[in-house]
mmCIF file of N, CA and C in Angstrom:
data_model
loop_
_atom_site.group_PDB
_atom_site.id
_atom_site.type_symbol
_atom_site.label_atom_id
_atom_site.label_comp_id
_atom_site.label_asym_id
_atom_site.label_seq_id
_atom_site.Cartn_x
_atom_site.Cartn_y
_atom_site.Cartn_z
ATOM 1 N N UNK X 4 244.422 -31.371 121.457
ATOM 2 C CA UNK X 4 245.594 -30.742 120.861
ATOM 3 C C UNK X 4 246.595 -30.416 121.961
ATOM 4 N N UNK X 5 247.872 -30.525 121.635
ATOM 5 C CA UNK X 5 248.929 -30.234 122.593
ATOM 6 C C UNK X 5 249.914 -29.268 121.951
ATOM 7 N N UNK X 6 250.491 -28.419 122.765
ATOM 8 C CA UNK X 6 251.507 -27.501 122.261
ATOM 9 C C UNK X 6 252.612 -27.333 123.288
ATOM 10 N N UNK X 7 253.757 -26.880 122.810
ATOM 11 C CA UNK X 7 254.909 -26.625 123.671
ATOM 12 C C UNK X 7 255.084 -25.116 123.816
ATOM 13 N N UNK X 8 255.172 -24.665 125.042
ATOM 14 C CA UNK X 8 255.304 -23.243 125.327
ATOM 15 C C UNK X 8 256.662 -23.000 125.966
ATOM 16 N N UNK X 9 257.493 -22.233 125.281
ATOM 17 C CA UNK X 9 258.850 -21.959 125.737
ATOM 18 C C UNK X 9 258.911 -20.612 126.440
ATOM 19 N N UNK X 10 259.837 -20.488 127.362
ATOM 20 C CA UNK X 10 260.073 -19.223 128.036
ATOM 21 C C UNK X 10 261.514 -19.179 128.524
ATOM 22 N N UNK X 11 261.988 -17.978 128.819
ATOM 23 C CA UNK X 11 263.302 -17.816 129.416
ATOM 24 C C UNK X 11 264.375 -17.250 128.510
ATOM 25 N N UNK X 12 264.056 -17.001 127.252
ATOM 26 C CA UNK X 12 265.058 -16.461 126.348
ATOM 27 C C UNK X 12 265.309 -14.990 126.613
ATOM 28 N N UNK X 13 266.296 -14.439 125.905
ATOM 29 C CA UNK X 13 266.589 -13.027 126.045
ATOM 30 C C UNK X 13 268.014 -12.716 125.690
ATOM 31 N N UNK X 14 268.440 -11.541 126.121
ATOM 32 C CA UNK X 14 269.783 -11.056 125.844
ATOM 33 C C UNK X 14 270.611 -11.111 127.122
ATOM 34 N N UNK X 15 271.846 -11.566 126.991
ATOM 35 C CA UNK X 15 272.715 -11.699 128.152
ATOM 36 C C UNK X 15 274.142 -11.474 127.716
ATOM 37 N N UNK X 16 274.990 -11.064 128.627
ATOM 38 C CA UNK X 16 276.390 -10.851 128.320
ATOM 39 C C UNK X 16 277.155 -12.172 128.354
ATOM 40 N N UNK X 17 278.218 -12.282 127.587
ATOM 41 C CA UNK X 17 279.050 -13.498 127.654
ATOM 42 C C UNK X 17 279.479 -13.776 129.087
ATOM 43 N N UNK X 18 279.447 -15.049 129.425
ATOM 44 C CA UNK X 18 279.757 -15.457 130.792
ATOM 45 C C UNK X 18 278.548 -15.554 131.685
ATOM 46 N N UNK X 19 277.424 -15.031 131.207
ATOM 47 C CA UNK X 19 276.202 -15.046 132.003
ATOM 48 C C UNK X 19 275.458 -16.363 131.915
ATOM 49 N N UNK X 20 274.283 -16.389 132.542
ATOM 50 C CA UNK X 20 273.467 -17.599 132.608
ATOM 51 C C UNK X 20 272.026 -17.288 132.244
ATOM 52 N N UNK X 21 271.370 -18.293 131.712
ATOM 53 C CA UNK X 21 269.942 -18.233 131.434
ATOM 54 C C UNK X 21 269.359 -19.621 131.672
ATOM 55 N N UNK X 22 268.077 -19.642 131.947
ATOM 56 C CA UNK X 22 267.378 -20.920 132.099
ATOM 57 C C UNK X 22 266.146 -20.904 131.207
ATOM 58 N N UNK X 23 266.100 -21.851 130.296
ATOM 59 C CA UNK X 23 264.941 -22.008 129.419
ATOM 60 C C UNK X 23 263.996 -23.039 130.001
ATOM 61 N N UNK X 24 262.716 -22.790 129.798
ATOM 62 C CA UNK X 24 261.686 -23.746 130.201
ATOM 63 C C UNK X 24 260.793 -24.031 129.019
ATOM 64 N N UNK X 25 260.252 -25.223 128.988
ATOM 65 C CA UNK X 25 259.335 -25.609 127.916
ATOM 66 C C UNK X 25 258.304 -26.552 128.510
ATOM 67 N N UNK X 26 257.054 -26.131 128.466
ATOM 68 C CA UNK X 26 255.985 -26.917 129.060
ATOM 69 C C UNK X 26 254.998 -27.369 127.999
ATOM 70 N N UNK X 27 254.618 -28.627 128.067
ATOM 71 C CA UNK X 27 253.581 -29.151 127.175
ATOM 72 C C UNK X 27 252.222 -28.856 127.805
ATOM 73 N N UNK X 28 251.343 -28.273 127.021
ATOM 74 C CA UNK X 28 250.020 -27.947 127.532
ATOM 75 C C UNK X 28 248.963 -28.412 126.555
ATOM 76 N N UNK X 29 247.763 -28.574 127.067
ATOM 77 C CA UNK X 29 246.659 -29.039 126.243
ATOM 78 C C UNK X 29 246.320 -30.477 126.572
ATOM 79 N N UNK X 30 245.992 -31.257 125.573
ATOM 80 C CA UNK X 30 245.614 -32.652 125.785
ATOM 81 C C UNK X 30 246.765 -33.402 126.436
ATOM 82 N N UNK X 31 246.446 -34.278 127.356
ATOM 83 C CA UNK X 31 247.449 -34.950 128.165
ATOM 84 C C UNK X 31 247.951 -36.216 127.481
ATOM 85 N N UNK X 32 249.038 -36.087 126.733
ATOM 86 C CA UNK X 32 249.677 -37.229 126.104
ATOM 87 C C UNK X 32 250.851 -37.698 126.950
ATOM 88 N N UNK X 33 251.261 -38.942 126.748
ATOM 89 C CA UNK X 33 252.544 -39.379 127.287
ATOM 90 C C UNK X 33 253.644 -38.794 126.407
ATOM 91 N N UNK X 34 254.754 -38.461 127.029
ATOM 92 C CA UNK X 34 255.862 -37.841 126.304
ATOM 93 C C UNK X 34 257.095 -38.701 126.459
ATOM 94 N N UNK X 35 257.743 -38.984 125.354
ATOM 95 C CA UNK X 35 258.998 -39.738 125.376
ATOM 96 C C UNK X 35 260.160 -38.784 125.612
ATOM 97 N N UNK X 36 261.068 -38.716 124.654
ATOM 98 C CA UNK X 36 262.203 -37.843 124.850
ATOM 99 C C UNK X 36 261.774 -36.390 124.708
ATOM 100 N N UNK X 37 262.520 -35.514 125.365
ATOM 101 C CA UNK X 37 262.362 -34.075 125.186
ATOM 102 C C UNK X 37 263.746 -33.499 124.928
ATOM 103 N N UNK X 38 263.795 -32.455 124.151
ATOM 104 C CA UNK X 38 265.112 -31.932 123.812
ATOM 105 C C UNK X 38 265.088 -30.465 123.468
ATOM 106 N N UNK X 39 266.275 -29.925 123.392
ATOM 107 C CA UNK X 39 266.479 -28.544 122.957
ATOM 108 C C UNK X 39 267.389 -28.554 121.735
ATOM 109 N N UNK X 40 266.982 -27.793 120.731
ATOM 110 C CA UNK X 40 267.763 -27.600 119.517
ATOM 111 C C UNK X 40 268.020 -26.108 119.367
ATOM 112 N N UNK X 41 268.970 -25.770 118.512
ATOM 113 C CA UNK X 41 269.190 -24.364 118.209
ATOM 114 C C UNK X 41 269.542 -24.209 116.735
ATOM 115 N N UNK X 42 269.278 -23.008 116.255
ATOM 116 C CA UNK X 42 269.509 -22.733 114.841
ATOM 117 C C UNK X 42 269.923 -21.291 114.656
ATOM 118 N N UNK X 43 270.935 -21.103 113.809
ATOM 119 C CA UNK X 43 271.339 -19.762 113.407
ATOM 120 C C UNK X 43 271.079 -19.632 111.917
ATOM 121 N N UNK X 44 270.902 -18.412 111.431
ATOM 122 C CA UNK X 44 270.600 -18.224 110.001
ATOM 123 C C UNK X 44 271.653 -18.867 109.113
ATOM 124 N N UNK X 45 271.194 -19.596 108.106
ATOM 125 C CA UNK X 45 272.110 -20.207 107.157
ATOM 126 C C UNK X 45 272.660 -21.551 107.576
ATOM 127 N N UNK X 46 272.294 -22.009 108.764
ATOM 128 C CA UNK X 46 272.785 -23.292 109.239
ATOM 129 C C UNK X 46 271.614 -24.199 109.606
ATOM 130 N N UNK X 47 271.900 -25.502 109.635
ATOM 131 C CA UNK X 47 270.876 -26.462 110.021
ATOM 132 C C UNK X 47 270.629 -26.410 111.516
ATOM 133 N N UNK X 48 269.425 -26.802 111.878
ATOM 134 C CA UNK X 48 269.093 -26.899 113.297
ATOM 135 C C UNK X 48 269.926 -28.023 113.915
ATOM 136 N N UNK X 49 270.500 -27.753 115.077
ATOM 137 C CA UNK X 49 271.358 -28.754 115.713
ATOM 138 C C UNK X 49 270.862 -29.089 117.112
ATOM 139 N N UNK X 50 271.092 -30.334 117.501
ATOM 140 C CA UNK X 50 270.700 -30.775 118.836
ATOM 141 C C UNK X 50 271.642 -30.169 119.875
ATOM 142 N N UNK X 51 271.057 -29.597 120.909
ATOM 143 C CA UNK X 51 271.837 -29.068 122.016
ATOM 144 C C UNK X 51 271.879 -30.090 123.152
ATOM 145 N N UNK X 52 270.709 -30.586 123.520
ATOM 146 C CA UNK X 52 270.635 -31.557 124.613
ATOM 147 C C UNK X 52 269.304 -32.284 124.528
ATOM 148 N N UNK X 53 269.290 -33.526 125.020
ATOM 149 C CA UNK X 53 268.061 -34.310 125.023
ATOM 150 C C UNK X 53 268.007 -35.129 126.305
ATOM 151 N N UNK X 54 266.783 -35.493 126.687
ATOM 152 C CA UNK X 54 266.589 -36.276 127.903
ATOM 153 C C UNK X 54 265.383 -37.176 127.705
ATOM 154 N N UNK X 55 265.506 -38.440 128.125
ATOM 155 C CA UNK X 55 264.352 -39.325 127.983
ATOM 156 C C UNK X 55 263.530 -39.320 129.269
ATOM 157 N N UNK X 56 262.453 -40.063 129.265
ATOM 158 C CA UNK X 56 261.535 -40.025 130.392
ATOM 159 C C UNK X 56 262.146 -40.592 131.668
ATOM 160 N N UNK X 57 263.201 -41.392 131.525
ATOM 161 C CA UNK X 57 263.883 -41.951 132.690
ATOM 162 C C UNK X 57 264.956 -41.017 133.230
ATOM 163 N N UNK X 58 265.220 -39.924 132.521
ATOM 164 C CA UNK X 58 266.198 -38.952 132.981
ATOM 165 C C UNK X 58 267.580 -39.088 132.375
ATOM 166 N N UNK X 59 267.751 -40.011 131.440
ATOM 167 C CA UNK X 59 269.045 -40.158 130.776
ATOM 168 C C UNK X 59 269.263 -38.981 129.837
ATOM 169 N N UNK X 60 270.436 -38.354 129.953
ATOM 170 C CA UNK X 60 270.701 -37.097 129.251
ATOM 171 C C UNK X 60 271.783 -37.257 128.190
ATOM 172 N N UNK X 61 271.718 -36.385 127.210
ATOM 173 C CA UNK X 61 272.754 -36.278 126.192
ATOM 174 C C UNK X 61 272.961 -34.798 125.911
ATOM 175 N N UNK X 62 274.233 -34.364 125.881
ATOM 176 C CA UNK X 62 274.551 -32.976 125.578
ATOM 177 C C UNK X 62 275.523 -32.919 124.414
ATOM 178 N N UNK X 63 275.342 -31.936 123.557
ATOM 179 C CA UNK X 63 276.293 -31.726 122.472
ATOM 180 C C UNK X 63 277.659 -31.381 123.055
ATOM 181 N N UNK X 64 278.708 -31.768 122.337
ATOM 182 C CA UNK X 64 280.064 -31.507 122.817
ATOM 183 C C UNK X 64 280.296 -30.017 123.056
ATOM 184 N N UNK X 65 279.676 -29.182 122.240
ATOM 185 C CA UNK X 65 279.901 -27.742 122.318
ATOM 186 C C UNK X 65 279.336 -27.120 123.597
ATOM 187 N N UNK X 66 278.457 -27.845 124.290
ATOM 188 C CA UNK X 66 277.844 -27.274 125.491
ATOM 189 C C UNK X 66 278.122 -28.102 126.743
ATOM 190 N N UNK X 67 278.804 -29.216 126.608
ATOM 191 C CA UNK X 67 279.106 -30.063 127.772
ATOM 192 C C UNK X 67 279.860 -29.274 128.835
ATOM 193 N N UNK X 68 279.415 -29.440 130.073
ATOM 194 C CA UNK X 68 280.044 -28.729 131.179
ATOM 195 C C UNK X 68 279.489 -27.334 131.399
ATOM 196 N N UNK X 69 278.690 -26.841 130.442
ATOM 197 C CA UNK X 69 278.114 -25.492 130.574
ATOM 198 C C UNK X 69 276.585 -25.529 130.643
ATOM 199 N N UNK X 70 275.981 -26.400 129.854
ATOM 200 C CA UNK X 70 274.515 -26.512 129.808
ATOM 201 C C UNK X 70 274.080 -27.806 130.482
ATOM 202 N N UNK X 71 272.915 -27.770 131.105
ATOM 203 C CA UNK X 71 272.353 -28.967 131.722
ATOM 204 C C UNK X 71 270.865 -29.045 131.419
ATOM 205 N N UNK X 72 270.448 -30.170 130.857
ATOM 206 C CA UNK X 72 269.038 -30.399 130.598
ATOM 207 C C UNK X 72 268.438 -31.189 131.754
ATOM 208 N N UNK X 73 267.195 -30.881 132.081
ATOM 209 C CA UNK X 73 266.469 -31.621 133.105
ATOM 210 C C UNK X 73 264.985 -31.584 132.757
ATOM 211 N N UNK X 74 264.198 -32.405 133.419
ATOM 212 C CA UNK X 74 262.769 -32.414 133.144
ATOM 213 C C UNK X 74 261.995 -32.767 134.398
ATOM 214 N N UNK X 75 260.753 -32.311 134.406
ATOM 215 C CA UNK X 75 259.810 -32.642 135.463
ATOM 216 C C UNK X 75 258.655 -33.363 134.789
ATOM 217 N N UNK X 76 258.637 -34.682 134.912
ATOM 218 C CA UNK X 76 257.621 -35.462 134.203
ATOM 219 C C UNK X 76 256.207 -35.141 134.684
ATOM 220 N N UNK X 77 256.062 -34.835 135.947
ATOM 221 C CA UNK X 77 254.735 -34.520 136.486
ATOM 222 C C UNK X 77 254.174 -33.256 135.857
ATOM 223 N N UNK X 78 255.060 -32.354 135.465
ATOM 224 C CA UNK X 78 254.632 -31.087 134.861
ATOM 225 C C UNK X 78 254.804 -31.081 133.342
ATOM 226 N N UNK X 79 255.273 -32.206 132.774
ATOM 227 C CA UNK X 79 255.540 -32.259 131.331
ATOM 228 C C UNK X 79 256.374 -31.069 130.889
ATOM 229 N N UNK X 80 257.417 -30.792 131.638
ATOM 230 C CA UNK X 80 258.251 -29.619 131.406
ATOM 231 C C UNK X 80 259.715 -30.027 131.312
ATOM 232 N N UNK X 81 260.408 -29.414 130.375
ATOM 233 C CA UNK X 81 261.848 -29.630 130.234
ATOM 234 C C UNK X 81 262.544 -28.287 130.408
ATOM 235 N N UNK X 82 263.732 -28.332 130.997
ATOM 236 C CA UNK X 82 264.501 -27.136 131.284
ATOM 237 C C UNK X 82 265.877 -27.229 130.637
ATOM 238 N N UNK X 83 266.465 -26.079 130.381
ATOM 239 C CA UNK X 83 267.848 -26.029 129.935
ATOM 240 C C UNK X 83 268.542 -24.923 130.721
ATOM 241 N N UNK X 84 269.389 -25.323 131.649
ATOM 242 C CA UNK X 84 270.194 -24.366 132.399
ATOM 243 C C UNK X 84 271.463 -24.093 131.605
ATOM 244 N N UNK X 85 271.676 -22.852 131.259
ATOM 245 C CA UNK X 85 272.821 -22.468 130.431
ATOM 246 C C UNK X 85 273.728 -21.546 131.232
ATOM 247 N N UNK X 86 274.933 -21.992 131.494
ATOM 248 C CA UNK X 86 275.918 -21.214 132.224
ATOM 249 C C UNK X 86 277.112 -20.922 131.331
ATOM 250 N N UNK X 87 277.922 -19.972 131.734
ATOM 251 C CA UNK X 87 279.144 -19.610 130.987
ATOM 252 C C UNK X 87 278.831 -19.423 129.505
ATOM 253 N N UNK X 88 277.803 -18.672 129.231
ATOM 254 C CA UNK X 88 277.369 -18.481 127.841
ATOM 255 C C UNK X 88 278.430 -17.774 127.019
ATOM 256 N N UNK X 89 278.513 -18.196 125.756
ATOM 257 C CA UNK X 89 279.489 -17.643 124.824
ATOM 258 C C UNK X 89 278.754 -16.951 123.669
ATOM 259 N N UNK X 90 279.466 -16.094 122.972
ATOM 260 C CA UNK X 90 278.861 -15.402 121.834
ATOM 261 C C UNK X 90 278.319 -16.410 120.825
ATOM 262 N N UNK X 91 279.024 -17.509 120.644
ATOM 263 C CA UNK X 91 278.598 -18.512 119.660
ATOM 264 C C UNK X 91 277.358 -19.288 120.085
ATOM 265 N N UNK X 92 276.858 -19.045 121.290
ATOM 266 C CA UNK X 92 275.599 -19.654 121.713
ATOM 267 C C UNK X 92 274.389 -18.872 121.214
ATOM 268 N N UNK X 93 274.649 -17.723 120.611
ATOM 269 C CA UNK X 93 273.556 -16.929 120.049
ATOM 270 C C UNK X 93 272.814 -17.739 118.995
ATOM 271 N N UNK X 94 271.506 -17.875 119.152
ATOM 272 C CA UNK X 94 270.698 -18.677 118.229
ATOM 273 C C UNK X 94 269.235 -18.590 118.648
ATOM 274 N N UNK X 95 268.390 -19.161 117.828
ATOM 275 C CA UNK X 95 267.005 -19.418 118.226
ATOM 276 C C UNK X 95 266.971 -20.838 118.792
ATOM 277 N N UNK X 96 266.471 -20.978 119.985
ATOM 278 C CA UNK X 96 266.423 -22.264 120.666
ATOM 279 C C UNK X 96 264.996 -22.819 120.592
ATOM 280 N N UNK X 97 264.905 -24.067 120.161
ATOM 281 C CA UNK X 97 263.613 -24.724 119.996
ATOM 282 C C UNK X 97 263.507 -25.916 120.940
ATOM 283 N N UNK X 98 262.369 -26.036 121.556
ATOM 284 C CA UNK X 98 262.058 -27.195 122.366
ATOM 285 C C UNK X 98 261.378 -28.235 121.472
ATOM 286 N N UNK X 99 261.637 -29.493 121.759
ATOM 287 C CA UNK X 99 261.007 -30.573 121.015
ATOM 288 C C UNK X 99 260.590 -31.674 121.972
ATOM 289 N N UNK X 100 259.499 -32.341 121.640
ATOM 290 C CA UNK X 100 259.022 -33.452 122.458
ATOM 291 C C UNK X 100 258.495 -34.555 121.562
ATOM 292 N N UNK X 101 258.725 -35.776 121.987
ATOM 293 C CA UNK X 101 258.187 -36.936 121.285
ATOM 294 C C UNK X 101 256.845 -37.283 121.930
ATOM 295 N N UNK X 102 255.774 -37.080 121.184
ATOM 296 C CA UNK X 102 254.432 -37.344 121.690
ATOM 297 C C UNK X 102 254.082 -38.805 121.425
ATOM 298 N N UNK X 103 253.664 -39.506 122.459
ATOM 299 C CA UNK X 103 253.301 -40.924 122.359
ATOM 300 C C UNK X 103 251.786 -41.035 122.380
ATOM 301 N N UNK X 104 251.220 -41.628 121.326
ATOM 302 C CA UNK X 104 249.768 -41.630 121.176
ATOM 303 C C UNK X 104 249.314 -42.942 120.573
ATOM 304 N N UNK X 105 248.758 -43.809 121.404
ATOM 305 C CA UNK X 105 248.127 -45.044 120.933
ATOM 306 C C UNK X 105 249.059 -45.861 120.043
ATOM 307 N N UNK X 106 250.265 -46.099 120.494
ATOM 308 C CA UNK X 106 251.214 -46.912 119.752
ATOM 309 C C UNK X 106 251.994 -46.177 118.680
ATOM 310 N N UNK X 107 251.665 -44.935 118.468
ATOM 311 C CA UNK X 107 252.402 -44.125 117.496
ATOM 312 C C UNK X 107 253.166 -43.031 118.235
ATOM 313 N N UNK X 108 254.127 -42.444 117.543
ATOM 314 C CA UNK X 108 254.836 -41.307 118.108
ATOM 315 C C UNK X 108 255.038 -40.261 117.038
ATOM 316 N N UNK X 109 255.024 -39.024 117.459
ATOM 317 C CA UNK X 109 255.262 -37.948 116.500
ATOM 318 C C UNK X 109 255.934 -36.791 117.208
ATOM 319 N N UNK X 110 256.744 -36.020 116.465
ATOM 320 C CA UNK X 110 257.487 -34.915 117.076
ATOM 321 C C UNK X 110 256.651 -33.652 117.146
ATOM 322 N N UNK X 111 256.846 -32.938 118.217
ATOM 323 C CA UNK X 111 256.188 -31.649 118.416
ATOM 324 C C UNK X 111 257.266 -30.614 118.692
ATOM 325 N N UNK X 112 257.103 -29.425 118.117
ATOM 326 C CA UNK X 112 258.095 -28.369 118.276
ATOM 327 C C UNK X 112 257.482 -27.142 118.931
ATOM 328 N N UNK X 113 258.313 -26.447 119.698
ATOM 329 C CA UNK X 113 257.916 -25.156 120.224
ATOM 330 C C UNK X 113 258.124 -24.075 119.179
ATOM 331 N N UNK X 114 257.752 -22.861 119.532
ATOM 332 C CA UNK X 114 257.801 -21.758 118.578
ATOM 333 C C UNK X 114 259.196 -21.142 118.476
ATOM 334 N N UNK X 115 260.069 -21.469 119.406
ATOM 335 C CA UNK X 115 261.422 -20.925 119.386
ATOM 336 C C UNK X 115 261.557 -19.710 120.274
ATOM 337 N N UNK X 116 262.708 -19.603 120.903
ATOM 338 C CA UNK X 116 262.998 -18.436 121.736
ATOM 339 C C UNK X 116 264.421 -17.976 121.439
ATOM 340 N N UNK X 117 264.613 -16.669 121.328
ATOM 341 C CA UNK X 117 265.904 -16.115 120.948
ATOM 342 C C UNK X 117 266.831 -15.968 122.152
ATOM 343 N N UNK X 118 268.065 -16.382 121.953
ATOM 344 C CA UNK X 118 269.139 -16.129 122.907
ATOM 345 C C UNK X 118 270.182 -15.288 122.189
ATOM 346 N N UNK X 119 270.443 -14.110 122.745
ATOM 347 C CA UNK X 119 271.385 -13.190 122.114
ATOM 348 C C UNK X 119 272.481 -12.867 123.111
ATOM 349 N N UNK X 120 273.702 -13.153 122.709
ATOM 350 C CA UNK X 120 274.853 -12.827 123.531
ATOM 351 C C UNK X 120 275.472 -11.551 122.998
ATOM 352 N N UNK X 121 275.548 -10.548 123.834
ATOM 353 C CA UNK X 121 276.132 -9.290 123.405
ATOM 354 C C UNK X 121 276.852 -8.642 124.566
ATOM 355 N N UNK X 122 277.978 -8.027 124.248
ATOM 356 C CA UNK X 122 278.746 -7.352 125.285
ATOM 357 C C UNK X 122 278.468 -5.857 125.251
#
């Protein structure tokens, strides 16, 4: 069994920075893409940033220039560096990973971590 363990959430003032981490633990699977999503009450979960195993990145327009996704394949860990945070970044942030298993793939989600922007 494998699970994703997120850390780094919390409360921060607008303009501040946070770094989220998400590590896959348990059975050692190969991992394809890894990503960060966020969700606020009443809205659909949206992609914030994604990165494949080769390091190719994609960021949502709303976070370009402020957030940076990265990963350490040796540690099966993905990071999200968030700078210049805005009130509208308040959400629950979820880590996701594509688990590769014997020719099949399936998505795995973390439990979510809260980011609260407050002045």
